Coordinates of C-alpha atoms in Angstrom, one line a residue:
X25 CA -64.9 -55.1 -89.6
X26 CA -62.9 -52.7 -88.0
X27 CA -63.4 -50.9 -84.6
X28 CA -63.2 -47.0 -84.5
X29 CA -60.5 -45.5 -82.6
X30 CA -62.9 -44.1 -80.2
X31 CA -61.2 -42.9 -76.9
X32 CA -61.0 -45.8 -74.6
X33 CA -63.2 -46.0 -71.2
X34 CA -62.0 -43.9 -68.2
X35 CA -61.5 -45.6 -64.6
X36 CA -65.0 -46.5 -63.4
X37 CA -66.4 -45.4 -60.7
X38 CA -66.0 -47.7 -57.4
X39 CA -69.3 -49.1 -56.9
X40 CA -68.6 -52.2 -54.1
X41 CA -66.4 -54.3 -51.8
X42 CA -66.7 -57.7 -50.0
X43 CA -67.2 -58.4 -46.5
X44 CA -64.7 -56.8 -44.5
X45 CA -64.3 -55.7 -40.9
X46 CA -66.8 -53.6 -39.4
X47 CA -63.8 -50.6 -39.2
X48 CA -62.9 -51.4 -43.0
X49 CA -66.3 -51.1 -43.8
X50 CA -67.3 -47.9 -42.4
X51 CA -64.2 -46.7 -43.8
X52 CA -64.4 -47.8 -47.1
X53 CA -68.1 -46.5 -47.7
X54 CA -66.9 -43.5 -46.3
X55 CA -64.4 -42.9 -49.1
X56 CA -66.7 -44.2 -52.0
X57 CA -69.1 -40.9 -50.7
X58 CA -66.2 -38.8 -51.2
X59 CA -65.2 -40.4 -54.4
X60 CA -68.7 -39.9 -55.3
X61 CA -68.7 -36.3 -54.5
X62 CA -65.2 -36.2 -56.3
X63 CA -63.4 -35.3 -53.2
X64 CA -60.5 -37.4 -54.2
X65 CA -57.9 -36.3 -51.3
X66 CA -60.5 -37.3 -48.6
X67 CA -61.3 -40.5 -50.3
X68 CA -57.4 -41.1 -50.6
X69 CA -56.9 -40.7 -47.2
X70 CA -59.9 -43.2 -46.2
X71 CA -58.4 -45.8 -48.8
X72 CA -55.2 -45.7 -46.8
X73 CA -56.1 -46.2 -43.6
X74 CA -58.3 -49.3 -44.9
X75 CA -54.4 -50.5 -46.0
X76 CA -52.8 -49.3 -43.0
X77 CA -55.2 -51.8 -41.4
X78 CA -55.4 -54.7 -44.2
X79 CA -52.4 -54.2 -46.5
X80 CA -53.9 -56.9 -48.7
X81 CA -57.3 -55.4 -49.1
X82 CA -57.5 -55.5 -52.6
X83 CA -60.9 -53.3 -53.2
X84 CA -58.8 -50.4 -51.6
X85 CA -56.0 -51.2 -53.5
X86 CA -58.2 -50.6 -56.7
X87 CA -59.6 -47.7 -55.7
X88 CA -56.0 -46.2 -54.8
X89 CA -55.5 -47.0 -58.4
X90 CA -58.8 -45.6 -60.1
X91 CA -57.3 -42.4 -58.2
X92 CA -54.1 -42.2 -59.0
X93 CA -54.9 -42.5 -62.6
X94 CA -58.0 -39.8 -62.4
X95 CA -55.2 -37.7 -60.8
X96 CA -53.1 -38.4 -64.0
X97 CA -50.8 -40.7 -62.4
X98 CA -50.7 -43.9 -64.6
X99 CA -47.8 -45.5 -63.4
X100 CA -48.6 -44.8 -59.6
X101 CA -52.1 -46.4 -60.3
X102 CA -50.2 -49.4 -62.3
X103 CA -48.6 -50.4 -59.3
X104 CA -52.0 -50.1 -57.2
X105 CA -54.0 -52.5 -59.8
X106 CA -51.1 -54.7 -59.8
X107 CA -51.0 -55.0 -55.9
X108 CA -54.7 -55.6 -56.2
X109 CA -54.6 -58.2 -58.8
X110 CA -51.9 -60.3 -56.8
X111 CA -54.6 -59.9 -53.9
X112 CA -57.4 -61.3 -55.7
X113 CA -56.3 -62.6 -59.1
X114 CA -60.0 -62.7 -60.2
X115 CA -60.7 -59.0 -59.9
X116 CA -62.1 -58.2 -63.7
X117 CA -62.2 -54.6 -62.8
X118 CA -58.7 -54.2 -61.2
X119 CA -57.4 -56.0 -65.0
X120 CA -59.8 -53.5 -67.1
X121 CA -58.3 -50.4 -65.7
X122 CA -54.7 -51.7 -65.5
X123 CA -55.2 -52.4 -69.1
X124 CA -56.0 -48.3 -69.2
X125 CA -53.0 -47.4 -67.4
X126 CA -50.9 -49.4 -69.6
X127 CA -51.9 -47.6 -72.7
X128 CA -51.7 -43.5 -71.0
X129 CA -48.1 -45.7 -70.8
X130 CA -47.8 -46.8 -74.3
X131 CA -47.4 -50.4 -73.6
X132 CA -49.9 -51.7 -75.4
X133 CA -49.1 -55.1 -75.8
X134 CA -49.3 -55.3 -71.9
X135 CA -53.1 -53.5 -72.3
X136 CA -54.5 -56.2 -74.1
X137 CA -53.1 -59.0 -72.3
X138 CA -55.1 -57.0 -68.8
X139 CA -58.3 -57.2 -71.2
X140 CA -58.1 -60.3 -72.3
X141 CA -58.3 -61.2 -68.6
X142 CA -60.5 -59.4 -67.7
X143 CA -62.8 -60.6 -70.5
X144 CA -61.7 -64.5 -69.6
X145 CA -63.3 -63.5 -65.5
X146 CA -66.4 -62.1 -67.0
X147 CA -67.3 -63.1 -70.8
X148 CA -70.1 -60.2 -70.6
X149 CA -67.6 -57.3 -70.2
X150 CA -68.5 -55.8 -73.2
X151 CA -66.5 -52.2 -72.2
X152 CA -63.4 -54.8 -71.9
X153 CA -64.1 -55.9 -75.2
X154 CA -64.3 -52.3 -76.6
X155 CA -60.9 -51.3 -75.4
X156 CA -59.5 -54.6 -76.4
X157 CA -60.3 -53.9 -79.9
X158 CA -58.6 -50.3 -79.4
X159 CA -55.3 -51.6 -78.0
X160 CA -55.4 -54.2 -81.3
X161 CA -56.1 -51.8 -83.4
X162 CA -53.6 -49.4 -82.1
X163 CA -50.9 -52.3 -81.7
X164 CA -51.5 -53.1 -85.4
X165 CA -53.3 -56.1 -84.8
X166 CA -56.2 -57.8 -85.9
X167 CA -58.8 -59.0 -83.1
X168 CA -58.8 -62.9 -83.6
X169 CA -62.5 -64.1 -84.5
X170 CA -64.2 -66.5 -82.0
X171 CA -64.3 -70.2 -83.4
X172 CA -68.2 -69.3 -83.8
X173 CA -67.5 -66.8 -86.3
X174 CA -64.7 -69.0 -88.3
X175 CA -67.3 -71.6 -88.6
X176 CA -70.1 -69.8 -89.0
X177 CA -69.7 -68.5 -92.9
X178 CA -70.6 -72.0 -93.8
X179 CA -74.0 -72.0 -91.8
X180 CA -77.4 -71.2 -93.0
X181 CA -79.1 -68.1 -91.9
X182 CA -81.4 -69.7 -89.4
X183 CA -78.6 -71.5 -88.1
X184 CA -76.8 -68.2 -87.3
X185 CA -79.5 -66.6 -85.4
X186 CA -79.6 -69.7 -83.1
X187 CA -76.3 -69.4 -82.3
X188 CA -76.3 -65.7 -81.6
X189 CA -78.9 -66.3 -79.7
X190 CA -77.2 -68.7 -77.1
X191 CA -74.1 -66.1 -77.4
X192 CA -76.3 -63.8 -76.3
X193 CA -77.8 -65.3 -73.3
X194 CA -74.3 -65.8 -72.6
X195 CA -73.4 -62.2 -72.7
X196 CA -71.4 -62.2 -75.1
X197 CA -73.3 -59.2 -76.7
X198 CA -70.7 -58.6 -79.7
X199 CA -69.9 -61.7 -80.5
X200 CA -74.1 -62.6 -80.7
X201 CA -74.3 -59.2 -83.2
X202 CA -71.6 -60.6 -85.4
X203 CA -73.6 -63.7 -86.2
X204 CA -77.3 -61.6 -86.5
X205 CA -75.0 -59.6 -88.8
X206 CA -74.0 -63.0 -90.9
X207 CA -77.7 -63.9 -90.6
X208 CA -78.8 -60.8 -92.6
X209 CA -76.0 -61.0 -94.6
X210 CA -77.4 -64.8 -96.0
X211 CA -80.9 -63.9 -95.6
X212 CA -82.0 -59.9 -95.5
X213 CA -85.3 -60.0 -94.9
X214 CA -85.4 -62.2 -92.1
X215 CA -87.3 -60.8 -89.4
X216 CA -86.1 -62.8 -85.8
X217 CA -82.6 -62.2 -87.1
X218 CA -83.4 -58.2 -87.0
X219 CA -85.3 -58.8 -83.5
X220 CA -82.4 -60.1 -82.2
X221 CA -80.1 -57.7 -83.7
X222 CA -82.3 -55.2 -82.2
X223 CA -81.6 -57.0 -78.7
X224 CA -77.9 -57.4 -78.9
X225 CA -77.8 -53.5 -80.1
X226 CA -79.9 -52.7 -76.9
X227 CA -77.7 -54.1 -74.7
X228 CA -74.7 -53.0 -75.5
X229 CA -76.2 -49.1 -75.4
X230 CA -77.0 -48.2 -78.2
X231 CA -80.8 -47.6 -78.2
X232 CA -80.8 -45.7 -82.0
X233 CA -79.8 -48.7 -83.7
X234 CA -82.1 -50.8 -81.9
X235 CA -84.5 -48.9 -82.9
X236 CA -83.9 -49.4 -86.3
X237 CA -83.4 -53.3 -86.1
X238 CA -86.9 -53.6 -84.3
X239 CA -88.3 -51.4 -87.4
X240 CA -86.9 -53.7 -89.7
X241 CA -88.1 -56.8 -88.3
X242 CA -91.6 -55.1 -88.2
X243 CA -91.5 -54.2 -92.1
X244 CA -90.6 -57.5 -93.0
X245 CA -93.0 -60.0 -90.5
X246 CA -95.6 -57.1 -89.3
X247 CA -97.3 -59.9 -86.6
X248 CA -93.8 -61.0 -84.9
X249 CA -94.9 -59.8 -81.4
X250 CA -91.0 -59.6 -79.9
X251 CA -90.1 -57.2 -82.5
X252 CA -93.5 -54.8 -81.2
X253 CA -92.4 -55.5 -77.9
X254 CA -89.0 -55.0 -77.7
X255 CA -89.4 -51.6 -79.6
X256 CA -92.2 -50.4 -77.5
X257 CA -89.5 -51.0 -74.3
X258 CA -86.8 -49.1 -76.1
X259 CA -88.7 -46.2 -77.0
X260 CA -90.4 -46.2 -73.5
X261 CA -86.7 -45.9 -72.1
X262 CA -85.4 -43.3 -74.6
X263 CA -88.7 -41.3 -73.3
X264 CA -91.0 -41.1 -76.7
X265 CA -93.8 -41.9 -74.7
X266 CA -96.4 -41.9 -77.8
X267 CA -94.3 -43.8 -80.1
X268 CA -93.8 -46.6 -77.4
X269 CA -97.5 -46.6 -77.1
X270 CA -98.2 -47.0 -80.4
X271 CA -95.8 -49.9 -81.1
X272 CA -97.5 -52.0 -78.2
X273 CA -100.9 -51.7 -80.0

């Protein structure tokens, strides 16, 4: 199916580093607290002296670019992600939001190549996934399916669920709904396929449709204790105290 054209994920917020010197350090936690508190010029100026004293330091490289491009500044934060990425090629974050600077720059082709490595560093990185499937879509392409997904119309039901199963342990939360999806498409009324439909929805936010999956399973295999469970947790979190309650007993 296709993916709405929902507005793609801002910068995130800077939320580590690695082991630096004991001046980087102090330094860089000082400008996350002023990043935090969205005092972007004070958390500029720490992020610079981190550079003035590592110019390879790729976490504040990254967070140069995070403010550059909350500042409006896509090709000024370009540059910092790139600089950062040729520090430590690994760093999923640094090629997610490149991939956003590159589309505010219309170059979308360039966008999904930074998501698609992001995604190939970390398989789980579903908000890489999301704007990966905007770029496409944008681009005029279509998001090539996994080799699961080719092979998978010719699978039973039950075969499905297993392997969405293992996709999701994997965290590859989209790819794992997809085959819960084919599951229920072969078989409607089966019950662990809904569980863990209920699951995948879950974890990749959102908590209505969850709800929903788990109520399905219930209707159609009452006693199937994960399906009580699960829903009981989700309600609890989405704060309908009674209702999570009652789904435990």
């Amino acid at each position: 199916g296709h993916v709405s054209d929902v507005p793609f994920n801002r910068p995130q917020r800077l939320d580590g580093f690695a082991v630096m010197t004991a001046q980087t350090v102090v330094l860089m936690e000082q400008g996350l607290a002023m990043h935090r508190r969205n005092d972007l010029a004070g958390a500029r100026a720490r992020f610079e002296q981190v550079l003035a004293a590592d110019p390879q330091h790729a976490e504040a490289l990254h967070a140069l670019g995070v403010i550059s491009a909350q500042g409006g500044e896509p090709a000024a934060a370009l540059g910092y992600f790139d600089r950062a990425i040729v520090c430590d090629p690994g760093y999923a974050m640094a090629h997610f939001n490149r991939g956003i600077a590159l589309m505010e720059l219309q170059r979308l082709d360039e966008a999904i190549e930074s998501y698609q490595r992001a995604i190939e560093i970390k398989p789980d990185f579903d908000k890489a996934r999301t704007n990966l499937r905007v770029a496409m879509k944008r681009a005029g392409l279509e998001l090539p399916r996994p080799p699961e997904l080719q092979a998978a119309t010719s699978w039973t039901a039950e075969a499905c669920q297993r392997r969405g199963v293992k996709l999701l342990d994997a965290g590859r939360r989209e790819d794992a709904l997809a085959l819960f999806d084919l599951a229920l498409a072969k078989s409607p009324q089966f019950a662990e396929a809904h569980c863990c439909r209920g699951i995948a929805l879950k974890a990749l936010g959102q908590p209505a449709l969850a709800i929903e999956a788990y109520g399905q399973a219930i209707r159609f295999k009452p006693g199937l204790p994960a399906a009580h469970y699960n829903l009981a947790m989700v309600l609890h979190a989405e704060g309908r105290l009674g209702e999570s309650r009652a789904a435990y007993d």
